[in-house]
Amino acid sequence: MEFAYVFNIQRFSVHDGDGIRTTVFFKGCPLRCRWCHNPEGLSFSPSLLYSDEKCVGCGACEALCPKGAVIMNRGEVGQGVAVQDYSLCEACGKCVSRCLGSARSIAGKLMSADEIVKKCVADRMFYEESGGGVTLSGGEILAQKAEFLRELTLKLHANGISVNIDTSGYAPFEKIEAVLPYTDTFLYDIKSTDPEKHKKLTGVPPDIIFDNLRRLSELGAKIYIRIPVIAPSDDANPDDFEGANYTDEDLEGIISLLSDGIRFKKIFLLPYHNTGIYKSRSLGVTDEFPFAVPSPERITEMKTRLAEVFGRDAVVF
């Protein structure tokens, strides 16, 4: 039996495909998108999330940590607040169970395919009434073992549950082949069509992503294109970050890619939101985040341009 780490199972989701869905978020991703909304899903192993704003200074975490990764700040500044050394933390979870302020949690629970299917089957009534199902997301779902992917999607399919795969497309095609017979829709992200910019923004080149998209299209898979739109903040250095899929040049690059024989059903624009920043802070990341939420007017402009090329029915307004 195969297992994988899951960091969230979100019920009654309406943003990850058609109808009411249960979205299962898996840990592990080969990309490092600078704006990542789910940074707790990047690592393939459990991660500690700690919010010092919720810390009540009980000191239980310091006493329980076997690695000495927690020290209570007993000075004048931040007195009584736990200071976390993430470099020493092994995410064992001992500090979580005794945290009086609920300031600590562990992202990542090892689950079998059967355990996941059991939780999803419990919501089957809602899928049947709404035309929904289960969406497998991450992290990067296709970063899991092919055997696990095949077992999980097959069992969901055998229970009459529609399966969506939410993916960056950055995976060996044999992983896609493992889920293809049991997948109804691929939610396929396009981060950028400029190779240099894609590497700068995500840490990986886009070649595999585009090749897999073309192969999926040729095989007749049902594809929903999802385009994250991230605006630069006012103080962002334009030499370092000019947004992602935000400029007219970005948009025309996507139009060119999709116009080159790619068959898809719908296009979704996904405006950036800043919840990922707070999660990153709780994971010990102190980097600057030069991002901003794109204006509604800009999103409307982009959707209008896409509708001009692909038809209004193809663009989700």
Coordinates of C-alpha atoms in Angstrom, one line a residue:
M1 CA 0.0 0.0 0.0
E2 CA 1.3 3.4 -1.0
F3 CA 1.2 6.5 1.3
A4 CA 1.6 10.3 0.8
Y5 CA 1.7 13.4 3.0
V6 CA -1.5 15.5 2.9
F7 CA -1.5 18.9 4.5
N8 CA -5.2 19.8 4.0
I9 CA -8.5 18.4 2.9
Q10 CA -10.8 21.2 2.1
R11 CA -14.4 20.3 1.8
F12 CA -17.2 22.2 0.0
S13 CA -14.7 24.0 -2.3
V14 CA -16.1 25.8 -5.4
H15 CA -12.9 27.2 -6.9
D16 CA -11.1 24.0 -8.0
G17 CA -13.3 22.8 -10.8
D18 CA -17.0 22.3 -11.6
G19 CA -19.5 21.9 -8.8
I20 CA -18.9 21.4 -5.1
R21 CA -15.6 19.6 -4.6
T22 CA -13.3 18.2 -1.9
T23 CA -9.8 19.4 -2.6
V24 CA -6.9 17.3 -1.2
F25 CA -3.6 19.1 -0.9
F26 CA -0.5 17.0 -1.0
K27 CA 3.0 18.0 0.2
G28 CA 5.9 18.3 -2.1
C29 CA 6.6 20.6 -5.1
P30 CA 9.5 20.9 -7.5
L31 CA 8.7 24.5 -8.2
R32 CA 9.5 27.5 -6.0
C33 CA 7.0 30.1 -7.2
R34 CA 7.9 33.4 -5.5
W35 CA 4.2 34.1 -4.7
C36 CA 3.3 30.6 -3.6
H37 CA -0.1 30.6 -1.9
N38 CA 0.5 27.2 -0.2
P39 CA 4.2 27.4 1.0
E40 CA 3.4 24.7 3.6
G41 CA 3.1 22.3 0.6
L42 CA 6.6 22.9 -0.8
S43 CA 8.4 20.4 1.4
F44 CA 7.8 16.6 1.0
S45 CA 7.9 16.1 4.7
P46 CA 5.9 17.6 7.6
S47 CA 6.5 21.3 8.4
L48 CA 6.0 23.4 11.6
L49 CA 3.9 26.5 11.3
Y50 CA 4.3 28.9 14.2
S51 CA 2.6 32.3 14.8
D52 CA 4.3 34.4 17.5
E53 CA 1.2 36.7 17.5
K54 CA -0.8 33.8 19.1
C55 CA 1.9 32.8 21.6
V56 CA 0.7 33.2 25.2
G57 CA 4.1 32.6 26.7
C58 CA 3.3 29.5 28.6
G59 CA 6.7 28.0 27.9
A60 CA 5.5 24.5 27.3
C61 CA 7.1 24.3 23.8
E62 CA 10.5 25.2 25.2
A63 CA 10.3 22.4 27.8
L64 CA 9.0 19.8 25.3
C65 CA 11.3 20.4 22.3
P66 CA 13.8 17.6 22.2
K67 CA 16.1 19.6 19.8
G68 CA 16.3 22.8 21.7
A69 CA 14.6 24.6 18.7
V70 CA 12.5 26.8 21.0
I71 CA 13.7 29.5 23.4
M72 CA 11.5 31.8 25.5
N73 CA 12.3 35.4 25.0
R74 CA 12.5 36.7 28.5
G75 CA 14.0 40.1 27.6
E76 CA 12.2 43.4 27.5
V77 CA 11.3 43.2 23.8
G78 CA 8.8 40.5 23.1
Q79 CA 8.9 39.3 26.7
G80 CA 7.4 35.9 27.2
V81 CA 7.1 35.0 23.5
A82 CA 8.7 31.9 22.1
V83 CA 11.4 32.2 19.5
Q84 CA 11.6 29.4 17.0
D85 CA 14.8 28.1 15.5
Y86 CA 13.5 26.4 12.3
S87 CA 17.0 25.1 11.4
L88 CA 16.8 22.8 14.4
C89 CA 13.2 21.9 14.2
E90 CA 12.3 18.4 12.9
A91 CA 8.5 19.0 13.0
C92 CA 8.0 16.2 15.5
G93 CA 4.8 17.9 16.8
K94 CA 5.5 17.5 20.5
C95 CA 5.2 21.3 21.1
V96 CA 1.9 21.4 19.2
S97 CA 0.0 19.2 21.6
R98 CA 0.6 21.5 24.6
C99 CA 0.4 24.9 23.0
L100 CA -2.2 26.8 25.0
G101 CA -2.5 29.6 22.4
S102 CA -2.9 27.3 19.4
A103 CA 0.1 29.1 17.9
R104 CA 1.6 25.9 16.5
S105 CA 0.5 23.3 14.0
I106 CA 2.1 20.6 11.8
A107 CA 1.4 20.6 8.1
G108 CA 1.6 17.1 6.8
K109 CA -0.2 13.8 7.7
L110 CA 0.8 10.5 6.2
M111 CA -2.3 9.0 4.5
S112 CA -3.0 6.0 2.4
A113 CA -5.1 6.1 -0.8
D114 CA -7.9 4.2 1.1
E115 CA -7.9 6.8 3.9
I116 CA -8.3 9.7 1.4
V117 CA -11.0 7.9 -0.6
K118 CA -13.0 7.2 2.6
K119 CA -13.0 10.9 3.5
C120 CA -14.0 11.9 0.0
V121 CA -16.8 9.3 -0.4
A122 CA -18.5 10.8 2.7
D123 CA -19.3 13.9 0.5
R124 CA -20.4 12.0 -2.5
M125 CA -24.0 13.3 -2.2
F126 CA -22.8 16.9 -2.6
Y127 CA -20.8 15.9 -5.7
E128 CA -23.8 14.2 -7.3
E129 CA -26.2 17.1 -6.7
S130 CA -23.7 19.8 -8.0
G131 CA -21.7 18.0 -10.7
G132 CA -18.7 18.2 -8.5
G133 CA -16.1 15.7 -7.2
V134 CA -12.5 15.6 -5.9
T135 CA -9.6 17.8 -6.9
L136 CA -6.1 16.6 -6.2
S137 CA -3.8 19.5 -5.6
G138 CA -0.7 20.6 -3.7
G139 CA 2.1 21.3 -3.6
E140 CA 2.3 19.4 -6.9
I141 CA 0.1 16.3 -7.0
L142 CA 2.1 14.9 -9.9
A143 CA 5.3 14.9 -7.7
Q144 CA 3.8 11.9 -5.8
K145 CA 4.8 8.3 -6.8
A146 CA 3.1 7.0 -10.0
E147 CA 1.9 3.9 -8.1
F148 CA 0.2 6.1 -5.5
L149 CA -1.4 8.3 -8.1
R150 CA -2.7 5.4 -10.1
E151 CA -4.2 3.7 -7.0
L152 CA -5.8 6.9 -5.6
T153 CA -7.4 8.0 -8.9
L154 CA -8.5 4.5 -9.8
K155 CA -10.3 4.1 -6.4
L156 CA -12.0 7.5 -6.6
H157 CA -13.1 6.7 -10.2
A158 CA -14.4 3.3 -9.1
N159 CA -16.5 5.0 -6.5
G160 CA -18.1 7.1 -9.2
I161 CA -16.3 10.3 -8.1
S162 CA -15.2 12.8 -10.7
V163 CA -11.4 13.6 -10.4
N164 CA -9.7 16.8 -11.2
I165 CA -5.9 17.1 -11.3
D166 CA -4.6 20.6 -10.4
T167 CA -1.1 20.8 -11.7
S168 CA 1.8 23.0 -12.8
G169 CA 2.5 20.4 -15.5
Y170 CA 6.1 20.1 -14.3
A171 CA 6.4 16.3 -14.1
P172 CA 7.5 13.3 -16.2
F173 CA 4.7 12.4 -18.6
E174 CA 4.4 8.9 -17.2
K175 CA 2.9 10.5 -14.0
I176 CA 0.2 12.1 -16.2
E177 CA -0.3 8.7 -17.9
A178 CA -0.9 7.1 -14.5
V179 CA -3.9 9.4 -13.8
L180 CA -5.1 10.0 -17.3
P181 CA -7.6 7.1 -17.5
Y182 CA -9.3 8.2 -14.3
T183 CA -9.2 12.0 -14.6
D184 CA -12.1 14.1 -15.9
T185 CA -10.4 17.5 -16.0
F186 CA -6.8 18.8 -15.7
L187 CA -6.5 22.3 -14.1
Y188 CA -3.4 23.3 -15.8
D189 CA -1.3 26.4 -14.6
I190 CA 0.5 28.7 -17.0
K191 CA 3.0 30.7 -14.9
S192 CA 4.8 32.5 -17.8
T193 CA 5.6 31.8 -21.4
D194 CA 8.9 33.6 -21.3
P195 CA 11.6 30.9 -20.6
E196 CA 14.0 33.3 -18.7
K197 CA 11.2 34.8 -16.7
H198 CA 9.6 31.4 -15.9
K199 CA 13.0 30.2 -14.5
K200 CA 13.4 33.4 -12.5
L201 CA 9.9 33.2 -11.0
T202 CA 9.5 29.5 -10.4
G203 CA 13.0 28.1 -10.3
V204 CA 12.4 25.7 -13.3
P205 CA 12.3 26.1 -17.1
P206 CA 8.9 25.8 -18.8
D207 CA 9.8 23.3 -21.6
I208 CA 8.4 20.2 -19.9
I209 CA 5.3 22.1 -18.9
F210 CA 4.5 23.2 -22.4
D211 CA 5.4 19.8 -23.9
N212 CA 3.1 18.0 -21.5
L213 CA 0.3 20.5 -22.2
R214 CA 0.6 19.8 -26.0
R215 CA 0.6 16.0 -25.4
L216 CA -2.5 16.2 -23.1
S217 CA -4.2 18.3 -25.8
E218 CA -3.4 15.8 -28.5
L219 CA -4.8 13.0 -26.4
G220 CA -8.1 14.8 -26.1
A221 CA -7.9 15.5 -22.4
K222 CA -10.4 18.0 -20.9
I223 CA -8.2 21.0 -19.9
Y224 CA -9.0 24.1 -17.9
I225 CA -6.2 26.7 -18.3
R226 CA -5.5 28.6 -15.0
I227 CA -3.4 31.7 -15.2
P228 CA -2.1 33.3 -11.9
V229 CA -1.9 37.0 -12.2
I230 CA 0.5 38.8 -9.8
A231 CA 1.1 42.5 -9.8
P232 CA 4.3 44.1 -8.6
S233 CA 4.1 46.1 -5.4
D234 CA 4.7 49.8 -5.5
D235 CA 8.2 49.4 -4.0
A236 CA 9.2 46.4 -6.1
N237 CA 12.5 46.6 -8.0
P238 CA 11.5 46.3 -11.7
D239 CA 14.8 44.6 -12.4
D240 CA 13.9 42.0 -9.9
F241 CA 10.2 41.6 -10.2
E242 CA 7.7 43.0 -12.7
G243 CA 4.8 40.8 -11.9
A244 CA 3.7 37.5 -13.4
N245 CA 1.3 37.3 -16.3
Y246 CA 0.5 40.9 -15.6
T247 CA 1.8 42.9 -18.6
D248 CA 0.3 43.0 -22.1
E249 CA 3.5 41.2 -23.3
D250 CA 2.8 38.4 -20.8
L251 CA -0.7 38.1 -22.0
E252 CA 0.2 38.0 -25.6
G253 CA 2.7 35.3 -24.9
I254 CA 0.0 33.1 -23.4
I255 CA -2.3 33.8 -26.3
S256 CA 0.4 32.7 -28.7
L257 CA 1.0 29.5 -26.8
L258 CA -2.7 28.5 -26.6
S259 CA -3.3 29.5 -30.2
D260 CA -0.7 27.0 -31.4
G261 CA -3.0 24.0 -31.6
I262 CA -3.8 23.7 -27.8
R263 CA -7.4 22.5 -27.3
F264 CA -8.9 23.6 -24.0
K265 CA -12.3 24.2 -22.5
K266 CA -12.0 27.2 -20.3
I267 CA -9.5 29.9 -19.1
F268 CA -9.5 31.1 -15.5
L269 CA -7.5 34.1 -14.3
L270 CA -6.4 33.7 -10.7
P271 CA -5.7 37.1 -9.1
Y272 CA -2.9 37.0 -6.4
H273 CA -4.0 37.2 -2.8
N274 CA -1.6 37.6 0.1
T275 CA -2.5 34.7 2.4
G276 CA 0.7 33.0 1.3
I277 CA 2.8 35.7 3.0
Y278 CA 1.4 34.9 6.4
K279 CA 2.0 31.2 5.9
S280 CA 5.5 31.9 4.8
R281 CA 6.2 33.9 7.9
S282 CA 4.9 31.1 10.1
L283 CA 7.3 28.8 8.3
G284 CA 10.2 31.0 9.3
V285 CA 10.6 32.7 5.9
T286 CA 11.6 36.4 6.3
D287 CA 12.1 37.3 2.6
E288 CA 10.6 40.5 1.1
F289 CA 7.5 39.9 -0.9
P290 CA 7.3 42.4 -3.8
F291 CA 3.7 41.4 -4.8
A292 CA 0.4 43.2 -5.0
V293 CA -3.2 42.2 -5.8
P294 CA -4.0 43.2 -9.4
S295 CA -6.8 45.7 -9.8
P296 CA -10.3 44.4 -10.9
E297 CA -10.0 46.7 -13.9
R298 CA -6.8 45.0 -15.0
I299 CA -8.3 41.6 -14.6
T300 CA -11.3 42.7 -16.7
E301 CA -9.0 44.1 -19.4
M302 CA -7.2 40.8 -19.6
K303 CA -10.3 38.7 -19.7
T304 CA -11.7 40.9 -22.5
R305 CA -8.6 40.4 -24.6
L306 CA -8.7 36.6 -24.1
A307 CA -12.4 36.6 -25.0
E308 CA -11.6 38.5 -28.2
V309 CA -9.2 35.7 -29.3
F310 CA -10.9 32.5 -27.9
G311 CA -14.5 33.6 -27.5
R312 CA -16.4 34.7 -24.5
D313 CA -17.6 31.3 -23.6
A314 CA -14.0 30.1 -23.1
V315 CA -13.2 32.8 -20.6
V316 CA -14.6 32.6 -17.0
F317 CA -15.6 36.1 -16.1

